[in-house]
Short mmCIF file of C-alpha atoms and ligand atoms in Angstrom, two decimals:
data_model
loop_
_atom_site.label_atom_id
_atom_site.label_comp_id
_atom_site.label_asym_id
_atom_site.label_seq_id
_atom_site.Cartn_x
_atom_site.Cartn_y
_atom_site.Cartn_z
CA MET C 1 0.00 0.00 0.00
CA ALA C 2 2.82 2.41 0.93
CA MET C 3 4.23 2.09 -2.60
CA PHE C 4 1.30 4.03 -3.98
CA TYR C 5 2.21 7.01 -1.83
CA ILE C 6 5.99 6.88 -2.37
CA PHE C 7 5.82 6.66 -6.15
CA PRO C 8 4.19 10.03 -6.86
CA LEU C 9 6.44 11.67 -4.23
CA VAL C 10 9.67 10.41 -5.91
CA PHE C 11 8.31 11.48 -9.26
CA LEU C 12 7.59 14.97 -7.92
CA LEU C 13 11.08 15.34 -6.40
CA LEU C 14 12.81 14.25 -9.62
CA ASN C 15 10.71 16.69 -11.60
CA ALA C 16 11.50 19.58 -9.25
CA SER C 17 15.28 19.09 -9.41
CA SER C 18 15.37 18.80 -13.19
CA GLY C 19 13.23 21.92 -13.34
CA ILE C 20 15.88 23.86 -11.39
CA LEU C 21 18.59 22.55 -13.70
CA ALA C 22 16.66 23.53 -16.82
CA GLY C 23 16.06 27.04 -15.47
CA SER C 24 19.72 27.84 -14.73
CA SER C 25 21.43 25.82 -17.45
CA SER C 26 21.75 28.77 -19.80
CA PHE C 27 23.69 30.81 -17.22
CA LEU C 28 27.22 30.27 -15.96
CA CYS C 29 29.19 32.18 -13.31
CA GLU C 30 32.95 31.89 -12.78
CA SER C 31 35.51 33.21 -10.32
CA HIS C 32 39.13 32.52 -9.44
CA VAL C 33 40.76 32.39 -6.02
CA ALA C 34 41.17 36.04 -4.98
CA GLU C 35 44.22 37.40 -3.21
CA ARG C 36 43.77 39.90 -0.38
CA GLY C 37 44.67 43.45 -1.46
CA LYS C 38 44.48 42.64 -5.18
CA THR C 39 41.58 42.78 -7.62
CA ALA C 40 39.14 39.99 -8.33
CA SER C 41 36.08 39.44 -10.47
CA ILE C 42 33.12 37.15 -10.89
CA THR C 43 31.90 36.81 -14.46
CA CYS C 44 28.45 35.52 -15.35
CA ARG C 45 27.67 34.54 -18.93
CA SER C 46 24.73 33.49 -21.01
CA SER C 47 24.23 32.70 -24.68
CA LEU C 48 22.14 35.88 -24.83
CA ASP C 49 23.07 39.39 -23.66
CA ILE C 50 22.48 39.84 -19.95
CA ARG C 51 20.22 42.88 -19.58
CA ASN C 52 19.63 43.27 -15.88
CA VAL C 53 21.33 41.94 -12.79
CA THR C 54 20.86 41.97 -9.03
CA VAL C 55 23.49 40.68 -6.62
CA GLN C 56 22.96 39.82 -2.96
CA PHE C 57 26.01 39.49 -0.69
CA CYS C 58 25.33 36.32 1.31
CA SER C 59 27.00 34.47 4.15
CA ASP C 60 30.33 32.64 4.00
CA SER C 61 28.75 29.52 5.57
CA VAL C 62 27.64 26.22 4.08
CA ASN C 63 24.05 27.13 4.95
CA ILE C 64 23.83 30.12 2.68
CA ILE C 65 21.95 33.01 4.25
CA CYS C 66 21.18 35.98 2.03
CA PRO C 67 19.86 39.39 3.08
CA LYS C 68 16.65 40.60 1.44
CA LYS C 69 18.30 43.72 0.06
CA SER C 70 20.56 43.40 -2.96
CA GLU C 71 23.84 45.36 -3.03
CA ILE C 72 23.85 45.63 -6.81
CA ASN C 73 20.59 46.26 -8.69
CA THR C 74 20.57 47.52 -12.28
CA TYR C 75 16.76 47.97 -12.18
CA ARG C 76 17.38 50.64 -9.55
CA ARG C 77 20.56 51.83 -11.31
CA LYS C 78 22.71 50.75 -8.40
CA TYR C 79 25.94 49.55 -10.00
CA THR C 80 28.33 49.89 -7.06
CA SER C 81 28.72 48.87 -3.44
CA ASP C 82 31.11 49.65 -0.57
CA ASN C 83 31.83 53.19 -1.82
CA GLY C 84 32.61 51.98 -5.32
CA ARG C 85 35.13 49.32 -4.29
CA ILE C 86 32.77 46.72 -5.74
CA SER C 87 31.14 47.47 -9.10
CA LEU C 88 29.20 45.79 -11.86
CA THR C 89 29.95 46.03 -15.58
CA LEU C 90 27.29 44.85 -18.04
CA ASN C 91 28.93 43.90 -21.30
CA HIS C 92 27.10 40.95 -22.90
CA SER C 93 28.27 39.27 -19.68
CA ALA C 94 27.84 40.57 -16.16
CA ILE C 95 31.18 41.24 -14.46
CA LEU C 96 31.34 41.94 -10.73
CA ASN C 97 34.69 43.69 -10.09
CA ILE C 98 36.17 43.79 -6.59
CA ASN C 99 39.09 46.11 -5.82
CA GLU C 100 41.48 45.78 -2.88
CA VAL C 101 40.02 42.42 -1.91
CA LYS C 102 39.27 42.00 1.80
CA LEU C 103 38.91 38.74 3.72
CA SER C 104 35.24 39.64 4.23
CA ASP C 105 34.76 39.43 0.44
CA GLN C 106 34.98 35.66 0.87
CA ARG C 107 31.30 34.75 0.77
CA ASN C 108 28.48 33.65 -1.50
CA TYR C 109 27.22 36.04 -4.17
CA LYS C 110 23.66 35.38 -5.29
CA PHE C 111 23.08 36.62 -8.83
CA PHE C 112 19.72 37.20 -10.46
CA LEU C 113 20.36 37.39 -14.20
CA GLU C 114 17.87 38.51 -16.82
CA VAL C 115 18.07 37.93 -20.57
CA ASP C 116 15.31 38.20 -23.21
CA ASN C 117 12.42 35.97 -22.12
CA ASN C 118 14.47 34.17 -19.49
CA HIS C 119 16.06 34.66 -16.11
CA GLY C 120 17.95 32.64 -13.58
CA PHE C 121 19.48 32.58 -10.12
CA LEU C 122 23.09 31.53 -9.60
CA THR C 123 25.15 31.51 -6.41
CA GLU C 124 28.92 31.78 -6.72
CA PHE C 125 31.37 31.40 -3.83
CA LEU C 126 34.48 33.61 -3.84
CA THR C 127 37.55 32.19 -2.08
CA VAL C 128 40.02 34.71 -0.63
CA VAL C 129 43.61 33.90 0.41
CA ALA C 130 46.46 35.89 1.97
CA THR C 131 50.10 34.81 1.62
CA TYR C 132 52.09 34.13 4.79
CA THR C 133 55.50 35.73 5.31
CA ASN C 134 58.36 33.30 4.76
CA PRO C 135 58.88 31.35 8.02
CA HIS C 136 61.48 32.90 10.32
CA VAL C 137 63.47 30.72 12.71
CA GLU C 138 65.08 31.97 15.90
CA ARG C 139 67.07 30.09 18.48
CA HIS C 140 66.66 30.52 22.21
CA ASN C 141 69.14 28.19 23.89
CA ASP C 142 67.85 24.68 23.18
CA THR C 143 64.59 25.87 21.63
CA LEU C 144 63.90 26.82 18.06
CA ILE C 145 60.98 29.17 17.44
CA CYS C 146 59.49 29.44 13.98
CA THR C 147 56.97 32.13 13.01
CA ALA C 148 54.99 32.99 9.89
CA THR C 149 52.43 35.80 9.86
CA GLY C 150 49.72 37.58 7.90
CA GLY C 151 48.18 34.59 6.14
CA TYR C 152 44.73 33.23 5.40
CA PRO C 153 43.28 30.65 5.71
CA GLU C 154 44.81 29.08 8.80
CA SER C 155 47.82 26.92 8.01
CA HIS C 156 50.38 24.79 9.85
CA LEU C 157 54.15 24.84 10.36
CA TYR C 158 56.15 21.65 9.80
CA TRP C 159 59.66 20.75 10.93
CA PHE C 160 62.18 18.57 9.13
CA GLU C 161 65.72 17.62 10.03
CA ASN C 162 68.45 17.88 7.39
CA ASP C 163 68.09 14.22 6.44
CA ARG C 164 64.38 14.90 5.96
CA THR C 165 63.22 13.27 9.18
CA ASN C 166 59.80 14.64 10.05
CA LEU C 167 59.97 16.32 13.47
CA THR C 168 56.55 17.98 13.32
CA ASP C 169 55.02 15.69 15.95
CA LYS C 170 57.71 16.82 18.45
CA SER C 171 56.86 20.49 18.05
CA LYS C 172 54.30 22.70 19.79
CA PHE C 173 52.08 24.69 17.48
CA VAL C 174 49.84 27.69 18.14
CA SER C 175 47.97 29.99 15.80
CA GLU C 176 46.33 33.32 16.49
CA GLN C 177 43.92 35.42 14.47
CA ASP C 178 44.27 39.21 14.51
CA ALA C 179 41.51 41.83 14.24
CA ASP C 180 41.79 41.78 10.43
CA GLY C 181 41.21 38.02 10.41
CA LEU C 182 44.79 37.17 9.40
CA PHE C 183 46.58 34.26 11.09
CA SER C 184 49.95 34.27 12.86
CA LEU C 185 51.56 30.85 13.24
CA LYS C 186 54.16 29.89 15.83
CA SER C 187 55.84 26.54 16.32
CA THR C 188 58.34 25.65 19.02
CA LEU C 189 60.80 22.76 18.74
CA SER C 190 63.11 21.60 21.52
CA VAL C 191 66.44 20.39 20.20
CA ASP C 192 69.22 18.38 21.78
CA SER C 193 72.28 20.62 22.25
CA SER C 194 74.57 17.63 22.73
CA VAL C 195 74.24 16.79 19.05
CA ARG C 196 77.10 18.53 17.27
CA GLU C 197 75.71 19.99 14.06
CA MET C 198 72.24 19.74 12.62
CA ILE C 199 70.12 21.58 10.11
CA TYR C 200 66.52 22.14 11.10
CA CYS C 201 64.00 23.40 8.57
CA CYS C 202 60.67 25.01 9.33
CA THR C 203 58.17 25.06 6.49
CA LEU C 204 54.58 25.83 5.56
CA ASN C 205 54.71 22.85 3.23
CA ASN C 206 54.06 19.39 4.60
CA THR C 207 55.48 17.80 1.46
CA ASN C 208 59.11 18.45 2.64
CA SER C 209 59.99 19.65 -0.86
CA PHE C 210 61.11 22.89 0.76
CA HIS C 211 64.51 22.94 -0.92
CA GLU C 212 63.14 24.31 -4.17
CA SER C 213 60.03 26.08 -3.04
CA GLN C 214 59.49 29.15 -0.91
CA GLY C 215 57.67 29.00 2.36
CA SER C 216 60.52 27.47 4.35
CA SER C 217 63.54 28.48 6.38
CA CYS C 218 66.45 26.44 7.74
CA ILE C 219 68.74 26.96 10.70
CA THR C 220 72.12 25.38 11.43
CA PHE C 221 72.26 24.35 15.03
CA GLU C 222 75.79 24.21 16.47
CA ASN C 223 76.79 23.03 19.87
CA THR C 224 77.81 26.42 21.24
CA ILE C 225 75.69 27.75 24.05
CA THR C 226 76.52 31.41 23.40
CA GLY C 227 76.80 31.06 19.63
CA LYS C 228 74.24 32.85 17.55
CA ALA C 229 72.36 30.68 15.14
CA GLN C 230 72.84 31.42 11.48
CA LEU C 231 70.10 31.36 8.91
CA GLU C 232 71.09 29.82 5.68
CA LYS C 233 69.67 28.67 2.40
CA THR C 234 72.38 26.15 1.51
CA SER C 235 73.22 23.34 3.86
CA ASN C 236 76.94 23.16 3.00
CA SER C 237 79.04 25.13 5.47
CA ILE C 238 82.54 24.74 6.92
CA PRO C 239 82.99 26.63 10.20
CA ILE C 240 85.11 29.76 9.52
CA PRO C 241 87.39 29.34 12.60
CA ALA C 242 88.59 25.96 11.26
CA ILE C 243 89.57 27.47 7.89
CA VAL C 244 91.70 30.16 9.56
CA LEU C 245 93.08 28.31 12.59
CA VAL C 246 94.40 25.12 10.97
CA PRO C 247 96.89 26.78 8.56
CA ILE C 248 98.08 29.15 11.33
CA LEU C 249 98.78 26.22 13.67
CA VAL C 250 100.64 24.27 10.97
CA LEU C 251 102.74 27.29 9.99
CA GLY C 252 103.48 28.14 13.65
CA THR C 253 104.67 24.60 14.41
CA PHE C 254 106.92 24.64 11.33
CA ILE C 255 108.54 27.96 12.35
CA ILE C 256 109.18 26.75 15.91
CA LEU C 257 110.75 23.48 14.66
CA LEU C 258 112.96 25.35 12.20
CA PHE C 259 114.07 27.74 14.95
CA LEU C 260 114.94 24.87 17.32
CA TYR C 261 116.84 23.01 14.58
CA ARG C 262 118.97 26.11 13.73
CA LYS C 263 119.69 26.76 17.38
CA LYS C 264 120.86 23.15 17.87
CA LYS C 265 123.02 23.28 14.73
CA GLY C 266 124.57 26.57 15.90
CA ALA C 267 125.42 25.09 19.31
CA PHE C 268 127.04 22.05 17.65
CA LEU C 269 129.23 24.25 15.39
CA SER C 270 130.47 26.37 18.26
CA THR C 271 131.43 23.21 20.20
CA VAL C 272 133.46 21.91 17.24
CA GLN C 273 135.22 25.27 16.77
CA ASN C 274 136.19 25.40 20.43
C1 NAG F 301 17.11 46.99 -16.86
O1 NAG F 301 15.81 46.77 -17.30
C2 NAG F 301 15.09 47.95 -17.55
C3 NAG F 301 13.68 47.56 -17.90
O2 NAG F 301 13.14 46.89 -16.80
C4 NAG F 301 15.78 48.71 -18.66
O3 NAG F 301 15.08 49.90 -18.93
C5 NAG F 301 17.19 49.02 -18.28
O4 NAG F 301 17.87 49.64 -19.32
C6 NAG F 301 17.90 47.77 -17.87
N1 NAG F 301 19.20 48.12 -17.32
C7 NAG F 301 20.33 47.84 -17.93
C8 NAG F 301 21.56 48.25 -17.23
O5 NAG F 301 20.38 47.25 -18.97
C1 NAG F 302 33.39 44.11 -23.26
O1 NAG F 302 33.31 43.19 -24.34
C2 NAG F 302 34.28 43.36 -25.32
C3 NAG F 302 34.01 42.41 -26.46
O2 NAG F 302 33.19 41.37 -26.09
C4 NAG F 302 35.66 43.15 -24.70
O3 NAG F 302 36.65 43.33 -25.66
C5 NAG F 302 35.86 44.10 -23.56
O4 NAG F 302 37.08 43.82 -22.91
C6 NAG F 302 34.73 43.98 -22.55
N1 NAG F 302 34.89 44.97 -21.52
C7 NAG F 302 34.99 44.68 -20.23
C8 NAG F 302 35.10 45.83 -19.31
O5 NAG F 302 34.99 43.54 -19.84
C1 NAG F 303 69.41 30.70 28.03
O1 NAG F 303 69.66 30.03 29.27
C2 NAG F 303 70.24 30.87 30.27
C3 NAG F 303 70.57 30.01 31.48
O2 NAG F 303 69.96 28.79 31.45
C4 NAG F 303 69.26 31.99 30.60
O3 NAG F 303 69.83 32.85 31.58
C5 NAG F 303 68.96 32.79 29.36
O4 NAG F 303 67.99 33.76 29.63
C6 NAG F 303 68.45 31.86 28.26
N1 NAG F 303 68.33 32.62 27.03
C7 NAG F 303 67.24 32.60 26.30
C8 NAG F 303 67.27 33.44 25.09
O5 NAG F 303 66.28 31.91 26.57
C1 NAG F 304 54.38 22.71 -1.48
O1 NAG F 304 55.19 22.00 -2.40
C2 NAG F 304 54.52 21.64 -3.59
C3 NAG F 304 55.47 20.80 -4.42
O2 NAG F 304 56.71 21.42 -4.62
C4 NAG F 304 54.08 22.92 -4.31
O3 NAG F 304 53.38 22.59 -5.48
C5 NAG F 304 53.19 23.75 -3.38
O4 NAG F 304 52.87 24.98 -4.00
C6 NAG F 304 53.90 24.02 -2.07
N1 NAG F 304 53.00 24.71 -1.14
C7 NAG F 304 53.37 25.80 -0.45
C8 NAG F 304 52.32 26.33 0.49
O5 NAG F 304 54.46 26.33 -0.56
C1 NAG F 305 55.04 15.28 8.90
O1 NAG F 305 54.27 15.10 10.09
C2 NAG F 305 53.07 15.86 10.15
C3 NAG F 305 52.43 15.65 11.52
O2 NAG F 305 52.29 14.28 11.79
C4 NAG F 305 52.15 15.45 8.99
O3 NAG F 305 50.98 16.23 9.02
C5 NAG F 305 52.88 15.66 7.67
O4 NAG F 305 52.09 15.25 6.60
C6 NAG F 305 54.19 14.91 7.67
N1 NAG F 305 54.91 15.21 6.42
C7 NAG F 305 55.64 14.29 5.77
C8 NAG F 305 56.28 14.72 4.49
O5 NAG F 305 55.79 13.17 6.18
#
């Protein structure tokens, strides 16, 4: 008996979803990942000229919530928003231009698009990113502190030893978000000062391919308690004191031996002469 009730319901649901598809199939909106501070755009196209557009600025969440009022509305000749920072160009396509992209521009944009004898709704999500500063490593006794700031979305810092051993699990990581919404990352790694020389690398990239790419910084850890750590890009380094001291020692020894030999020879000669 239940079958008789389910059948029409399924049929109705299928019909409704295909109806939505048919209504919006002639419209297409596109955007690229936007970078904070730069310009971005969302372009909506149709096979026919787009005549009128309204755009609502909706929430960033999965459950899209849109305000009643549209920010852009060509019917009301409102082509700009946020004091002109965001503007619409109608040119066969509808192009929403965003200048000096802010993190708050990451959200859903609900477009109403009108062409001759047709219209459609399309919602496009704009993703915004901000690039982190290159990680900076500092040494405080037996602790290495790595920081990277000003990025979005939240990311992680990874540690690798020179032979590419993953030390990330031994580190302590914290991230903080500032008033602008940007993240500051900090990772602390305790190192063993009894180990003579090691290279530790801190990176934003968990693929440990940091040698070629940016987003990483390495530190050479030497067993000197007062010694200042040096930041370097290349791992090959001979300590400068060794280069200078070894030849001086060799030369000094040679001079002393020569002096002693001459003195001995001189003493021998004077004995013979007497
Ligand atoms: C929007 O549509 C109205 C008619 O409703 C038309 O007069 C107007 O020119 C259109 N706006 C644009 C920008 O095309
Ligand atoms: C308007 O369209 C023309 C031709 O389709 C194109 O060359 C031009 O760049 C467009 N203008 C804008 C502002 O997108
Ligand atoms: C290093 O350790 C010494 C003594 O343990 C301490 O006095 C000094 O403040 C430490 N330096 C840093 C930068 O933590
Ligand atoms: C991580 O490394 C991969 C491979 O080299 C690269 O494609 C990617 O852009 C890097 N990511 C970051 C955040 O540097
Ligand atoms: C290193 O370890 C971290 C934490 O366990 C992990 O997220 C990351 O993918 C690892 N990277 C590599 C290259 O093994």
